């Protein structure tokens, strides 16, 4: 059984009896799969650390700022003080098993956040008491809403200068459009912060100066807070009973519901995302953490209480069936993360249905290949416990899987199914790299192969002309860290080129044209004539082909060859050789020869037609436009807006908050290189921003000319 794999060293403080642990294994209502997500620097990793400490999983808490935290075990993470990879950790609290996933907060790693949310049942959103709701928190929150993940809110760092719990809860309402259900109130602020008031039970928890989490006493609510506590208590009860009509009626008639009933209502409302229980404290100072752990048990859903994952057909459409969370169902699981560490390749898997035993053969629904499960482990940050079996609701890692990538479904070979296919954003930035020493190519190839399996938003291709390796990713930092990992983890030193923007080409006008391919050389010749219209397609439609030929001038069997010919040319435009977007081609007439016509002749005709007609159809360069969200202190707003305008940005929104101003704009990616440095200089280090790909738009002529000239120069140099 899984539980026996846990050594005594990490037994929870309340030392579960063997019997109870066996029971726990099977009792899914005692499972909580939770993620901790927030903006960079809000204190997610420290919060995870404290949870592990309190649950007896680790005995010394590491600090992020000392570069010693348990879940940040990559060198890059310790150095930069940011979490890059989600790390899954298991621990126990009050007879419940928690699988905690620490997610990255940095914008370039949102794909990790998205991926983690897919496999979670609930989450803890951490907000900084002084920074409040920051741009990235908003992105993560939106993702969590889309995934329907129930959350509790933790307002952290209330011991910091400028911290204000009430301001942050107000921001949660205004910026996130969420209802914070305040469960605890802070006693004192900044340096004076000593504890919290439990609003539901009207008790105060006060910690002493030692900084140890267990050193607290439960006392009466301070006299100056009684009125405030009563006010919040009333709001809490009123909001909670709205979840149950009978209770609400009784409450209206003056009957006070029991604490159990209120808790039950809060649990229901949290699961339905009607409101979010909100707590406060300081993870760093160990104040208020126990109440959060209790809240995870009390209010976040067990695996059986969330809507089961829909099953898909091959095209990615729901087939009406679901992965029911039960150990008695056929095995279904999702690989949500792949990591290569010092122990070998790990595939993190969330099991939705059925059981998995060591030695089982499972099917990868994506590749259609089967794999044998050699070793299964449960992760304790960078340590691991060997397992012999696991079941629905578990998050485990399988060692040594061969052809599994992130997002693949693993299932019982007798019952093939596909869980929701994961959609990954297209990379918008690329850099050319080559190893410093000659022998490094092979080493680099192996390392990059592993990294692509780990992170599908990171892509690699080889430039055919120059033989250079091109890395593609979501942003400067994303690629910067990938290069860093190659250097440190895999020992490959790289020469890195300038970042390149992923431009595209399209056309702007409709034209009608004709093309004939004719080749006569001894024996059978080649002949294909096509008359066609080329016009701009709908945005994001890619390539569409239709045929309206009547009367058999181009026989039906040759139409696919014409389509194939046009389609194959879409990868390289006529202006600067970038891929072409959004073109519609209609074949309406043509001619063929009874002997000389063949599919290949019509395919060549279509390729020639593309080269001939695209320049006539007003070829145009497109550039990626990013949705940029900037936070700046009030006194620097003018500078920031002026700077965004210089970067060809289009302002879409400006919102004043209490701590500063949020500016939203659409800015071309090519203008955003090195933006973080400029922003920090402009705002004396206080500005922050996040950006994600929005759409492609036409390049101004002067920019297009520069890009085309640079590309031609590049090609001439080869």
XYZ file of C-alpha atoms in Angstrom:
718
model
C 0.000 0.000 0.000
C 1.088 3.545 -0.689
C 0.933 4.668 2.854
C 3.437 2.119 4.076
C 5.988 3.629 1.768
C 6.132 6.669 4.011
C 8.937 6.269 6.501
C 8.351 7.061 10.149
C 10.368 10.198 9.761
C 7.569 11.908 7.988
C 4.622 10.589 9.930
C 2.302 13.385 10.883
C 2.600 14.743 14.359
C -0.616 13.035 15.438
C 0.997 9.674 14.513
C -1.699 7.819 12.586
C -2.198 4.218 13.530
C -1.573 1.605 10.873
C -5.232 0.813 10.738
C -6.208 4.386 10.145
C -3.610 4.779 7.426
C -4.934 1.770 5.550
C -8.426 3.182 5.852
C -7.156 6.521 4.630
C -5.740 4.948 1.512
C -9.131 3.874 0.381
C -11.150 6.815 1.664
C -11.145 9.402 -1.095
C -13.091 11.909 0.997
C -9.857 12.348 2.994
C -7.820 13.365 -0.057
C -7.103 16.966 -1.053
C -5.252 17.703 -4.312
C -4.392 21.357 -4.027
C -2.205 23.892 -5.793
C -0.693 27.031 -4.407
C -0.592 29.778 -6.981
C 0.052 33.478 -7.023
C 2.092 36.317 -8.418
C 5.845 36.144 -8.332
C 7.071 37.041 -4.864
C 3.715 36.769 -3.066
C 5.147 33.983 -0.949
C 3.826 30.776 -2.520
C 6.930 28.715 -1.943
C 7.315 29.935 1.660
C 3.641 29.020 2.215
C 4.293 25.517 0.823
C 7.343 25.249 3.102
C 5.269 26.088 6.148
C 2.591 23.593 5.205
C 5.262 20.874 4.958
C 6.758 21.920 8.279
C 3.405 21.951 10.066
C 2.431 18.577 8.690
C 5.692 17.045 9.848
C 7.037 16.345 6.336
C 10.162 18.443 6.822
C 11.780 19.352 10.101
C 13.684 22.465 9.152
C 12.043 25.109 7.053
C 14.181 26.494 4.248
C 13.758 30.057 3.069
C 13.423 31.191 -0.477
C 15.574 34.219 0.188
C 18.359 31.991 1.494
C 17.907 29.839 -1.605
C 17.088 26.812 0.536
C 13.436 26.008 0.062
C 12.430 22.352 -0.350
C 10.324 22.655 -3.486
C 12.771 24.943 -5.321
C 15.535 22.421 -5.695
C 16.783 23.524 -9.135
C 19.855 25.753 -9.019
C 18.121 28.315 -11.203
C 15.234 28.460 -8.740
C 17.399 28.922 -5.694
C 19.361 31.636 -7.449
C 16.549 33.691 -8.883
C 14.260 33.088 -5.909
C 11.438 32.067 -8.274
C 9.716 28.753 -8.777
C 10.042 27.528 -12.312
C 8.793 24.011 -12.122
C 5.756 22.740 -10.330
C 6.826 20.349 -7.635
C 4.323 17.853 -6.188
C 4.586 17.051 -2.499
C 2.463 14.770 -0.290
C 1.755 15.346 3.413
C -0.893 14.733 6.107
C -3.027 16.986 8.289
C -5.765 15.854 10.687
C -6.139 12.404 9.096
C -6.292 13.939 5.606
C -3.808 13.416 2.856
C -2.721 16.558 0.929
C -1.044 16.410 -2.469
C 0.350 19.927 -2.789
C 1.563 21.315 -6.088
C 3.693 24.438 -5.944
C 3.106 26.274 -9.201
C 5.253 28.968 -10.840
C 4.063 32.543 -10.637
C 6.166 34.042 -13.392
C 4.331 34.941 -16.565
C 6.517 32.941 -18.936
C 5.591 29.817 -17.028
C 1.832 30.227 -17.101
C 1.674 27.082 -19.210
C 2.899 25.281 -16.074
C 0.179 26.949 -14.035
C -2.458 25.980 -16.590
C -1.228 22.439 -16.650
C -1.226 22.172 -12.862
C -4.762 23.553 -12.629
C -5.954 20.768 -14.893
C -5.098 18.149 -12.334
C -6.048 19.985 -9.135
C -9.294 19.846 -7.248
C -8.753 23.006 -5.246
C -6.230 25.762 -4.722
C -4.873 28.362 -2.347
C -4.494 31.771 -4.021
C -1.743 33.696 -2.191
C -1.756 37.500 -2.335
C 0.836 39.826 -0.884
C -0.555 42.011 1.934
C 1.200 45.096 0.573
C 1.314 44.343 -3.215
C -2.303 43.107 -3.344
C -3.752 41.749 -6.586
C -0.935 41.981 -9.123
C -1.140 41.475 -12.910
C -0.001 37.872 -12.874
C -2.368 36.969 -10.042
C -5.159 38.134 -12.290
C -4.003 35.894 -15.178
C -3.710 32.889 -12.842
C -7.101 33.659 -11.324
C -8.675 33.785 -14.770
C -7.112 30.428 -15.627
C -8.439 28.938 -12.384
C -11.938 30.275 -13.134
C -11.800 28.700 -16.604
C -10.750 25.378 -15.062
C -13.510 25.677 -12.398
C -11.054 25.152 -9.512
C -12.395 25.970 -6.018
C -10.045 28.215 -4.023
C -9.415 29.745 -0.667
C -7.566 33.055 -0.471
C -4.584 33.682 1.783
C -3.459 37.275 2.240
C 0.201 36.839 3.181
C 3.001 39.086 4.444
C 0.811 41.090 6.834
C 3.940 41.782 8.878
C 5.380 43.899 6.033
C 5.408 47.659 5.764
C 2.356 48.947 3.937
C 0.378 45.718 4.400
C -3.372 46.220 4.532
C -5.673 43.200 4.660
C -8.866 45.185 4.040
C -7.437 46.890 0.984
C -6.473 43.530 -0.538
C -9.962 42.064 0.030
C -11.397 45.142 -1.660
C -9.048 44.573 -4.629
C -10.158 40.944 -4.841
C -13.704 42.232 -5.277
C -12.860 45.012 -7.704
C -10.079 43.563 -9.818
C -10.951 39.858 -9.788
C -14.718 40.290 -9.522
C -14.708 37.615 -6.783
C -16.509 37.560 -3.417
C -13.995 37.171 -0.567
C -15.666 35.505 2.427
C -13.536 36.842 5.269
C -12.815 34.015 7.744
C -10.017 35.626 9.759
C -9.149 39.223 10.641
C -5.619 40.460 11.473
C -4.763 41.541 15.017
C -2.397 44.497 14.588
C -0.596 45.333 11.317
C 2.961 45.582 10.055
C 5.375 45.199 13.017
C 2.448 44.944 15.432
C 0.929 41.903 13.667
C 0.573 39.223 16.371
C -2.271 36.956 15.335
C -5.727 36.566 13.804
C -9.363 36.517 14.850
C -11.370 33.458 13.742
C -14.605 35.172 12.592
C -16.740 32.015 12.592
C -15.975 30.944 16.162
C -15.227 34.474 17.464
C -11.874 33.447 18.955
C -8.458 35.061 18.718
C -5.271 33.140 17.928
C -2.183 34.970 19.209
C 1.401 33.811 18.551
C 4.366 34.590 20.784
C 7.691 36.078 19.760
C 9.542 32.780 19.174
C 8.288 32.496 15.583
C 7.334 28.829 16.126
C 3.999 27.903 14.581
C 2.867 25.758 17.525
C 3.426 28.540 20.098
C 0.032 30.191 20.065
C -2.761 30.652 22.565
C -6.504 30.920 21.924
C -7.892 33.991 23.752
C -10.935 36.259 23.657
C -11.286 38.690 20.776
C -9.469 41.974 21.637
C -11.943 44.543 22.961
C -11.275 47.017 20.136
C -12.111 44.342 17.547
C -15.360 42.955 18.994
C -17.583 45.222 16.929
C -15.692 44.543 13.688
C -15.717 40.771 14.360
C -19.505 40.829 14.935
C -20.008 42.732 11.687
C -17.915 40.263 9.658
C -19.514 37.289 11.467
C -22.963 38.476 10.456
C -21.875 38.903 6.813
C -20.286 35.435 6.895
C -23.431 33.729 8.214
C -25.697 35.624 5.807
C -23.521 34.733 2.796
C -23.199 31.094 3.861
C -26.914 30.358 4.466
C -27.725 31.572 0.942
C -26.472 28.109 -0.131
C -29.322 26.316 1.649
C -32.923 27.518 1.293
C -34.215 25.829 4.498
C -31.412 27.278 6.619
C -31.933 30.669 5.055
C -35.636 30.614 5.953
C -34.886 29.597 9.532
C -32.196 32.333 9.769
C -34.640 34.948 8.484
C -36.986 33.927 11.316
C -34.237 34.571 13.819
C -32.884 31.050 14.259
C -29.060 30.886 14.409
C -27.628 27.977 12.384
C -25.067 25.670 14.036
C -21.348 25.987 13.218
C -21.569 22.581 11.428
C -24.370 23.838 9.198
C -22.499 27.059 8.376
C -19.367 25.044 7.512
C -21.399 22.767 5.252
C -22.823 25.805 3.417
C -19.361 27.406 3.067
C -18.055 24.148 1.623
C -20.858 24.076 -0.958
C -20.415 27.772 -1.889
C -16.623 27.349 -2.224
C -17.056 24.350 -4.517
C -19.566 26.275 -6.683
C -17.185 29.319 -6.830
C -19.935 31.491 -5.247
C -17.350 32.932 -2.845
C -13.800 32.300 -1.650
C -13.001 31.839 2.076
C -10.334 34.437 2.842
C -7.607 34.104 5.475
C -4.748 36.310 6.578
C -1.367 35.773 8.175
C 2.368 35.700 7.609
C 3.875 32.489 6.253
C 7.385 33.715 6.941
C 6.581 34.415 10.606
C 4.490 31.224 10.935
C 1.316 33.082 11.921
C -2.093 31.923 10.836
C -0.975 28.840 8.871
C -2.881 26.187 10.889
C -6.172 27.852 10.059
C -5.384 27.611 6.353
C -4.671 23.885 6.656
C -7.954 23.463 8.512
C -9.691 25.416 5.752
C -8.248 23.065 3.101
C -9.786 20.145 5.018
C -13.083 21.932 5.766
C -13.828 23.758 2.530
C -11.836 22.491 -0.452
C -13.334 19.553 -2.347
C -12.185 15.944 -2.257
C -11.481 14.290 -5.679
C -14.972 12.747 -5.662
C -16.679 16.142 -5.190
C -15.416 17.908 -8.283
C -17.015 17.511 -11.696
C -15.404 14.469 -13.306
C -13.134 15.066 -16.314
C -14.945 14.678 -19.658
C -13.668 12.017 -22.066
C -12.915 12.954 -25.679
C -12.912 11.349 -29.076
C -9.864 11.553 -31.342
C -10.876 14.978 -32.695
C -10.975 16.465 -29.219
C -14.791 16.640 -28.958
C -16.484 15.491 -25.778
C -18.163 12.107 -26.195
C -20.551 12.538 -23.256
C -18.668 10.134 -20.972
C -16.621 11.083 -17.891
C -13.662 9.756 -15.900
C -15.488 8.827 -12.690
C -13.239 9.143 -9.635
C -13.392 5.642 -8.238
C -10.871 2.864 -7.636
C -13.270 0.329 -9.201
C -13.352 1.931 -12.660
C -10.880 1.090 -15.523
C -7.554 2.947 -15.138
C -7.411 6.550 -16.539
C -4.706 9.112 -15.820
C -3.189 12.281 -17.231
C 0.535 12.960 -17.504
C 0.716 16.626 -16.522
C 4.413 17.142 -16.054
C 7.663 15.530 -17.031
C 10.860 16.172 -15.169
C 14.324 14.931 -15.544
C 16.141 14.901 -12.264
C 19.110 13.224 -10.735
C 17.070 10.064 -10.227
C 16.023 9.698 -13.894
C 13.015 10.738 -15.971
C 9.886 11.287 -13.906
C 6.399 11.475 -15.345
C 3.954 13.133 -12.942
C 0.545 11.579 -13.264
C -2.865 12.403 -11.845
C -4.931 9.224 -11.579
C -8.625 9.952 -12.234
C -10.049 6.424 -12.196
C -9.033 2.901 -11.265
C -5.858 1.541 -9.662
C -2.279 1.264 -10.822
C 0.053 -1.441 -9.558
C 3.763 -1.776 -10.043
C 4.396 -4.004 -13.099
C 1.075 -3.068 -14.846
C 1.035 -2.462 -18.598
C -0.716 0.794 -19.560
C -1.630 2.352 -22.898
C -0.621 5.850 -24.049
C -3.771 6.946 -25.870
C -1.880 9.594 -27.848
C 0.804 7.350 -29.351
C -1.173 4.098 -29.242
C 1.850 2.365 -27.617
C 1.839 0.425 -24.358
C 4.349 0.888 -21.545
C 5.133 -1.162 -18.482
C 5.146 0.611 -15.111
C 8.485 -0.308 -13.529
C 8.722 2.041 -10.560
C 6.220 4.376 -8.998
C 7.143 6.977 -6.417
C 5.509 9.568 -4.273
C 7.346 12.834 -4.140
C 8.454 14.665 -1.068
C 9.888 17.678 -2.969
C 13.262 16.311 -4.140
C 13.038 13.163 -2.055
C 10.895 10.178 -2.964
C 9.134 7.176 -1.462
C 8.778 3.965 -3.474
C 5.184 2.767 -4.015
C 3.692 -0.563 -5.024
C 0.233 0.721 -5.890
C -1.776 3.905 -6.316
C -5.417 4.680 -6.959
C -7.926 7.247 -8.218
C -7.309 10.656 -6.636
C -3.534 10.130 -6.238
C -0.827 12.285 -7.765
C 2.305 10.192 -8.245
C 5.413 10.050 -10.407
C 6.285 7.083 -12.650
C 9.973 6.510 -13.308
C 11.428 5.804 -16.734
C 8.434 6.181 -19.108
C 9.649 6.246 -22.713
C 7.382 8.052 -25.101
C 5.138 10.036 -22.815
C 4.815 13.802 -23.151
C 2.965 16.351 -21.085
C -0.755 16.181 -21.719
C -0.849 12.515 -22.835
C -3.605 10.273 -21.503
C -2.559 6.959 -19.908
C -5.244 4.285 -19.655
C -6.146 0.606 -19.448
C -5.215 -1.095 -22.784
C -8.618 -2.838 -22.792
C -10.480 0.486 -22.374
C -8.731 3.138 -24.517
C -9.907 6.704 -23.715
C -8.688 10.280 -24.199
C -8.938 12.864 -21.463
C -9.162 16.454 -22.547
C -6.338 17.261 -24.972
C -4.202 20.085 -23.670
C -3.894 23.157 -25.804
C -0.558 24.929 -25.682
C 0.103 28.452 -26.870
C 2.207 28.980 -29.983
C 5.713 30.300 -29.324
C 6.288 33.901 -30.405
C 9.997 34.366 -29.893
C 13.023 32.414 -31.039
C 16.812 32.429 -30.610
C 19.493 30.646 -32.599
C 21.960 28.643 -30.493
C 25.040 26.563 -31.174
C 27.385 24.737 -28.797
C 30.702 26.471 -28.036
C 32.696 23.306 -28.626
C 32.331 21.034 -31.611
C 31.485 17.898 -29.676
C 28.546 19.515 -27.910
C 25.965 18.929 -30.650
C 24.944 15.460 -29.596
C 24.838 16.392 -25.930
C 22.695 19.417 -26.761
C 20.334 17.325 -28.895
C 19.674 14.842 -26.060
C 19.184 17.627 -23.505
C 16.813 19.604 -25.707
C 14.793 16.438 -26.447
C 14.213 15.993 -22.711
C 13.303 19.637 -22.245
C 10.716 19.620 -25.040
C 9.017 16.596 -23.449
C 8.926 18.514 -20.165
C 7.564 21.764 -21.564
C 5.421 21.668 -24.705
C 5.406 25.488 -24.930
C 9.124 25.246 -25.694
C 9.852 24.130 -29.264
C 12.962 23.413 -31.293
C 13.693 23.287 -34.992
C 16.775 23.198 -37.204
C 17.299 25.887 -39.833
C 17.789 23.913 -43.036
C 20.037 26.453 -44.718
C 22.389 27.300 -41.912
C 22.036 24.151 -39.818
C 21.498 26.356 -36.714
C 19.348 25.099 -33.878
C 16.410 27.456 -33.230
C 14.790 27.502 -29.771
C 11.264 28.905 -29.583
C 9.391 29.979 -26.494
C 6.862 32.269 -24.805
C 9.078 35.160 -23.845
C 12.614 36.370 -23.193
C 12.787 34.966 -19.670
C 11.416 31.612 -20.795
C 14.255 31.172 -23.305
C 16.812 32.711 -20.956
C 16.077 30.057 -18.351
C 16.084 27.249 -20.931
C 19.606 28.293 -22.016
C 20.592 28.431 -18.341
C 19.245 24.899 -17.716
C 21.157 23.616 -20.758
C 24.323 25.111 -19.373
C 23.996 24.009 -15.755
C 21.951 20.891 -15.701
C 23.283 19.366 -18.891
C 26.690 21.037 -19.096
C 26.162 22.440 -22.645
C 27.729 25.887 -23.154
C 25.928 27.791 -25.914
C 26.580 30.744 -28.176
C 23.217 32.516 -28.196
C 22.004 34.727 -31.051
C 19.732 37.743 -30.773
C 16.076 37.048 -29.975
C 13.983 36.822 -33.147
C 10.335 37.596 -33.475
C 8.046 35.031 -35.109
C 6.733 37.185 -37.996
C 4.087 35.915 -40.412
C 2.912 36.905 -43.886
C -0.511 37.233 -45.441
C -2.299 38.831 -48.398
C -4.577 41.844 -48.529
C -6.540 41.589 -51.769
C -8.393 39.079 -53.869
C -7.038 38.106 -57.281
C -8.008 35.748 -60.055
C -5.198 34.036 -61.899
C -4.252 31.084 -64.062
C -1.176 28.857 -64.195
C -0.122 26.088 -66.547
C 2.558 23.541 -65.821
C 3.836 21.898 -68.995
C 6.882 19.745 -69.446
C 7.672 17.760 -72.533
C 10.601 15.439 -72.505
C 10.766 12.070 -74.233
C 8.064 9.630 -73.111
C 5.174 10.953 -71.093
C 5.148 14.643 -70.326
C 3.519 16.566 -67.521
C 0.521 18.828 -67.918
C -1.725 20.618 -65.474
C -3.643 23.881 -65.894
C -5.487 25.603 -63.055
C -7.652 28.726 -62.863
C -8.081 29.928 -59.319
C -8.978 32.773 -56.975
C -6.817 33.701 -54.012
C -8.245 35.965 -51.283
C -7.536 36.954 -47.675
C -9.168 34.516 -45.228
C -10.778 35.098 -41.844
C -8.391 35.890 -38.991
C -6.824 32.701 -37.528
C -8.363 30.532 -40.271
C -4.954 29.354 -41.557
C -5.374 27.876 -45.032
C -8.721 26.948 -46.624
C -9.210 25.337 -50.018
C -12.424 24.927 -51.992
C -13.131 23.728 -55.518
C -16.046 24.845 -57.670
C -14.870 23.192 -60.915
C -17.778 21.921 -62.992
C -17.770 19.842 -66.130
C -14.655 17.862 -65.310
C -12.059 20.352 -66.632
C -9.940 19.374 -63.640
C -10.918 15.799 -62.707
C -11.934 15.306 -59.061
C -9.030 12.949 -58.333
C -6.558 15.848 -58.945
C -8.184 18.309 -56.501
C -6.336 16.975 -53.420
C -3.041 17.367 -55.325
C -3.855 21.033 -56.052
C -4.737 21.586 -52.370
C -1.550 19.832 -51.273
C 0.554 21.996 -53.634
C -0.861 25.261 -52.291
C -0.747 24.112 -48.688
C 2.903 23.035 -48.887
C 3.865 26.575 -49.922
C 2.222 28.187 -46.888
C 5.321 27.577 -44.782
C 7.388 30.094 -46.701
C 6.044 33.438 -47.875
C 7.359 35.537 -50.754
C 8.382 38.639 -48.779
C 10.912 37.292 -46.321
C 10.205 33.580 -46.158
C 7.961 33.613 -43.040
C 4.954 31.248 -42.792
C 1.801 32.556 -44.483
C -1.477 32.948 -42.568
C -5.157 33.211 -43.469
C -5.360 32.539 -47.215
C -8.389 31.144 -49.074
C -7.856 29.422 -52.423
C -10.723 28.513 -54.742
C -10.102 26.344 -57.791
C -12.820 27.191 -60.353
C -11.513 25.948 -63.710
C -8.524 24.500 -65.516
C -7.521 21.970 -68.095
C -5.969 18.507 -68.271
C -4.411 16.170 -70.784
C -5.675 12.612 -71.016
C -2.138 11.157 -71.076
C 0.210 13.732 -69.569
C -1.833 14.884 -66.567
C -1.063 13.416 -63.190
C -1.435 14.308 -59.552
C 2.207 15.391 -59.404
C 1.744 17.724 -62.442
C -1.178 19.481 -60.694
C 0.741 19.713 -57.417
C 3.663 21.410 -59.220
C 1.156 23.709 -61.001
C -0.294 24.772 -57.615
C 3.189 25.513 -56.224
C 4.007 27.643 -59.294
C 0.639 29.381 -58.979
C 1.362 30.306 -55.346
C 4.732 31.857 -56.235
C 3.143 33.736 -59.132
C 0.066 35.079 -57.396
C 0.936 35.858 -53.782
C 3.066 38.925 -54.657
C 0.190 40.214 -56.808
C -2.299 39.733 -53.959
C -0.732 42.481 -51.858
C 1.597 40.373 -49.683
C 1.965 41.859 -46.250
C 4.105 41.239 -43.176
C 2.341 40.463 -39.873
C 3.839 40.799 -36.402
C 2.798 39.228 -33.096
C 0.940 41.649 -30.842
C 1.143 41.042 -27.099
C -1.447 41.825 -24.466
C 0.628 43.793 -21.985
C -0.533 44.552 -18.459
C 1.652 47.047 -16.591
C 1.451 48.028 -12.944
C 3.070 51.319 -12.020
C 3.051 53.649 -9.002
C 0.907 56.716 -9.630
C 3.713 59.248 -9.962
C 5.211 57.388 -12.951
C 2.048 56.849 -15.020
C 2.913 59.537 -17.553
C 6.385 58.082 -18.186
C 5.039 54.545 -18.614
C 2.290 55.582 -21.035
C 4.719 57.741 -23.016
C 7.110 54.791 -23.226
C 4.357 52.386 -24.369
C 3.347 54.871 -27.072
C 6.967 55.020 -28.276
C 6.840 51.220 -28.487
C 3.855 51.494 -30.853
C 1.512 50.373 -28.073
C -2.281 50.843 -28.286
C -3.682 51.597 -24.849
C -6.869 49.686 -24.080
C -7.507 50.362 -20.404
C -6.260 52.315 -17.449
C -7.380 51.590 -13.920
C -6.319 53.370 -10.780
C -5.941 51.150 -7.707
C -4.908 52.120 -4.225
C -1.306 51.164 -4.650
C -0.806 52.364 -8.185
C -2.207 52.228 -11.703
C -2.814 49.294 -14.025
C -2.291 50.059 -17.686
C -3.351 47.598 -20.345
C -2.100 47.905 -23.885
C -1.528 45.930 -27.074
C 2.155 46.194 -28.022
C 4.166 44.523 -30.818
C 6.500 41.893 -29.402
C 9.494 43.308 -31.307
C 9.229 46.471 -29.202
C 9.119 44.640 -25.877
C 12.683 43.321 -25.717
C 14.392 44.402 -22.544
C 11.192 46.059 -21.320
C 11.557 44.927 -17.713
C 14.835 46.900 -17.378
C 13.309 50.097 -18.793
C 10.198 49.731 -16.632
C 12.211 49.296 -13.468
C 14.345 52.324 -14.312
C 11.240 54.447 -14.993
C 9.427 53.383 -11.808
C 12.399 53.199 -9.400
C 12.116 49.424 -9.325
C 8.408 49.275 -8.356
C 6.830 48.626 -11.743
C 5.765 45.143 -12.858
C 4.293 43.760 -15.996
C 2.926 40.606 -17.551
C 2.347 39.841 -21.199
C 0.774 37.110 -23.268
C 0.280 36.604 -26.980
C -2.890 38.241 -28.312
C -2.984 38.176 -32.140
C -1.113 38.919 -35.351
C -1.491 42.346 -36.966
C -0.119 44.126 -40.022
C 3.360 45.603 -39.682
C 3.809 49.297 -40.538
C 5.646 49.675 -43.828
C 8.884 51.073 -42.363
C 9.127 48.173 -39.874
C 8.301 45.635 -42.583
C 10.997 47.052 -44.883
C 13.627 46.758 -42.136
C 12.643 43.166 -41.287
C 12.563 42.071 -44.957
C 15.961 43.687 -45.638
C 17.459 41.966 -42.566
C 16.076 38.566 -43.646
C 17.421 38.975 -47.198
C 20.820 39.923 -45.800
C 20.756 36.833 -43.568
C 19.954 34.602 -46.539
C 22.629 36.208 -48.708
C 25.226 35.643 -45.990
C 24.459 31.908 -45.987
